[in-house]
Amino acid sequence: MTFKAGLLLGFGLIIAIGAQNIFVIKQGLQRQHAYICALVCTLCDAFLIALSVLGVYHIISHLSVLRFILLLFAGIFLLYYGGCSVYRALRRGVNVDFSNQTARSNSLKAIILFSLGFSLLNPQAILDCVVILGGYASHYSSLTQSLWFGAGAILASLIWFFGLTLLAQYCSRFLKHPKVWRGIEILSGLIMLLIASQCFIQLVHYI
């Protein structure tokens, strides 16, 4: 039952549209080291979930300085990435060829770094999800139950990220037209910029 509870709650938290999910979808559509991206995001989630079930949420939930730092870096990171997406979409002569390796501008190292950024510079994942999962896991009387709960949540992340990647790769065959890809770039970039603005708005409360 604890494993199932962790699985269901994990799905409930991760399905919400956010910067991390958008990045995973884009890498799947572009077929740029997509499964490496999904693996890194899964491992980062597993790390955060492990912290939550081990009780670290007690510390995180009371550190307003940590929340301020995370919001600041997340806002800057998302502002940069969102701005780059919009710029790529609006510049002239953009060409989309998912089948051509030379058209892939991001190296494996860059994909891993971006995946880490979207996973670990994510206030929602680090603060809200850690606190929610940790708070729920604290209701269990034994460490074994908490670990089973965490394992369920980790499995939810694994299924979600790899399933999302597989779906995006399947859909990429229908989205190869440059105008369609420009629309995806603009939409994803604007969502990133919106999330970045929300981070900066929240920072005002700490000043």
XYZ file of C-alpha atoms in Angstrom:
207
model
C 0.000 0.000 0.000
C 2.829 2.421 0.811
C 4.466 1.732 -2.570
C 1.176 2.366 -4.358
C 0.614 5.582 -2.389
C 4.063 6.848 -3.368
C 3.453 5.920 -7.007
C 0.111 7.751 -7.165
C 1.325 10.849 -5.326
C 4.476 10.902 -7.459
C 2.384 10.922 -10.627
C 0.111 13.598 -9.193
C 3.049 15.918 -8.552
C 5.111 15.312 -11.688
C 2.337 15.545 -14.290
C 1.903 19.286 -13.744
C 3.292 21.227 -16.724
C 6.547 22.910 -15.801
C 9.962 23.838 -17.146
C 11.409 20.367 -16.596
C 8.653 18.578 -18.516
C 8.844 21.081 -21.382
C 12.595 20.528 -21.687
C 12.153 16.737 -21.756
C 9.473 17.069 -24.456
C 11.686 19.327 -26.593
C 14.645 16.939 -26.396
C 12.358 14.084 -27.389
C 11.009 16.046 -30.349
C 14.521 16.997 -31.454
C 15.890 13.503 -30.683
C 18.871 15.141 -28.980
C 20.181 12.597 -26.446
C 16.547 12.341 -25.355
C 16.882 9.234 -23.194
C 19.995 10.584 -21.486
C 17.919 13.663 -20.640
C 15.120 11.462 -19.268
C 17.642 9.442 -17.227
C 19.267 12.528 -15.690
C 15.866 14.001 -14.776
C 14.822 10.678 -13.229
C 18.034 10.418 -11.181
C 17.640 13.994 -9.955
C 14.057 13.281 -8.913
C 15.214 10.103 -7.175
C 17.790 12.151 -5.256
C 15.193 14.716 -4.168
C 12.687 12.019 -3.234
C 15.341 10.226 -1.173
C 15.988 13.465 0.704
C 12.278 13.912 1.317
C 11.624 10.452 2.769
C 14.741 10.689 4.958
C 13.336 13.776 6.691
C 15.418 16.533 5.081
C 12.144 18.345 4.292
C 12.078 19.513 7.934
C 15.250 21.533 7.296
C 14.357 22.760 3.811
C 10.883 23.950 4.760
C 12.332 26.308 7.395
C 15.215 27.783 5.381
C 13.857 30.930 3.748
C 17.389 31.860 2.608
C 17.584 28.636 0.587
C 14.231 29.399 -1.037
C 15.474 32.892 -1.964
C 18.669 31.527 -3.552
C 16.793 28.848 -5.483
C 14.241 31.314 -6.797
C 16.981 33.735 -7.860
C 19.046 31.157 -9.756
C 15.944 29.508 -11.229
C 14.657 32.868 -12.451
C 17.979 33.715 -14.123
C 18.320 30.228 -15.626
C 14.776 30.167 -17.049
C 15.071 33.748 -18.294
C 18.183 32.790 -20.260
C 16.788 29.532 -21.672
C 13.370 31.006 -22.485
C 14.957 34.015 -24.155
C 17.180 31.759 -26.258
C 14.173 29.689 -27.366
C 12.228 32.756 -28.481
C 15.307 34.184 -30.227
C 15.912 30.923 -32.140
C 12.273 30.854 -33.234
C 12.200 34.460 -34.462
C 15.519 34.632 -36.272
C 15.483 34.166 -40.028
C 16.705 31.098 -41.828
C 16.095 28.642 -39.008
C 16.177 25.079 -40.322
C 14.745 22.009 -38.641
C 16.119 18.591 -39.538
C 15.768 16.076 -36.708
C 17.376 13.332 -38.775
C 20.620 15.233 -39.369
C 23.197 14.874 -36.604
C 25.023 18.013 -37.746
C 21.875 20.086 -37.136
C 21.939 19.219 -33.455
C 23.532 22.170 -31.749
C 23.546 20.811 -28.201
C 26.274 18.362 -27.208
C 25.765 15.510 -24.748
C 27.522 17.559 -22.059
C 25.211 20.528 -22.683
C 22.110 18.303 -22.538
C 23.239 16.822 -19.217
C 23.953 20.269 -17.767
C 20.598 21.626 -18.915
C 18.852 18.538 -17.519
C 20.548 19.100 -14.167
C 19.581 22.759 -14.287
C 15.916 22.112 -15.014
C 15.815 19.436 -12.314
C 17.862 20.973 -9.504
C 17.146 24.678 -10.140
C 13.446 23.980 -9.859
C 11.894 25.538 -6.747
C 8.683 23.592 -7.247
C 10.518 20.251 -7.312
C 13.015 21.005 -4.552
C 10.722 22.847 -2.177
C 7.090 21.974 -2.824
C 7.549 18.360 -3.929
C 10.179 17.574 -1.309
C 8.017 19.057 1.431
C 4.819 17.364 0.208
C 6.404 13.945 -0.270
C 8.426 14.269 2.916
C 5.414 15.367 4.916
C 3.364 12.446 3.619
C 6.180 9.949 4.237
C 6.552 11.196 7.830
C 3.158 9.671 8.628
C 4.604 6.185 8.301
C 5.801 4.591 11.515
C 8.847 2.783 10.123
C 11.744 3.645 7.828
C 10.925 0.607 5.681
C 7.469 1.973 4.898
C 8.908 5.390 4.073
C 11.439 3.799 1.728
C 8.723 1.836 -0.072
C 6.751 5.061 -0.395
C 9.812 6.780 -1.884
C 10.403 3.858 -4.255
C 6.871 4.260 -5.590
C 7.415 7.981 -6.195
C 10.727 7.277 -7.963
C 9.038 4.715 -10.225
C 6.448 7.367 -11.136
C 9.255 9.700 -12.257
C 10.914 6.912 -14.244
C 7.703 5.984 -16.063
C 6.754 9.614 -16.665
C 10.041 10.925 -18.080
C 10.753 7.938 -20.330
C 7.111 7.726 -21.427
C 7.105 11.441 -22.205
C 10.314 11.052 -24.205
C 8.950 8.095 -26.172
C 5.720 9.968 -26.953
C 7.630 13.091 -28.030
C 9.870 11.065 -30.341
C 6.818 9.446 -31.910
C 5.196 12.850 -32.434
C 8.354 14.358 -33.916
C 7.629 12.773 -37.302
C 4.543 15.000 -37.560
C 6.267 18.169 -36.355
C 9.191 18.528 -38.753
C 7.822 21.557 -40.583
C 9.873 24.683 -39.687
C 6.754 26.761 -38.974
C 5.452 24.135 -36.554
C 8.804 23.980 -34.778
C 8.957 27.784 -34.538
C 5.581 27.663 -32.830
C 6.858 25.051 -30.360
C 9.986 27.115 -29.660
C 7.973 30.305 -29.094
C 5.394 28.584 -26.888
C 7.980 26.793 -24.756
C 10.113 29.938 -24.536
C 7.169 32.061 -23.415
C 6.227 29.485 -20.768
C 9.822 29.537 -19.490
C 9.763 33.335 -19.357
C 6.422 33.234 -17.519
C 7.806 30.843 -14.912
C 10.925 33.029 -14.604
C 8.743 36.096 -13.986
C 6.864 34.192 -11.276
C 10.188 33.392 -9.615
C 11.191 37.073 -9.637
C 7.758 38.130 -8.331
C 8.133 35.712 -5.419
C 11.592 37.151 -4.722
C 9.991 40.514 -3.953
C 8.450 39.001 -0.813
C 11.947 38.240 0.528
C 13.338 41.761 -0.030
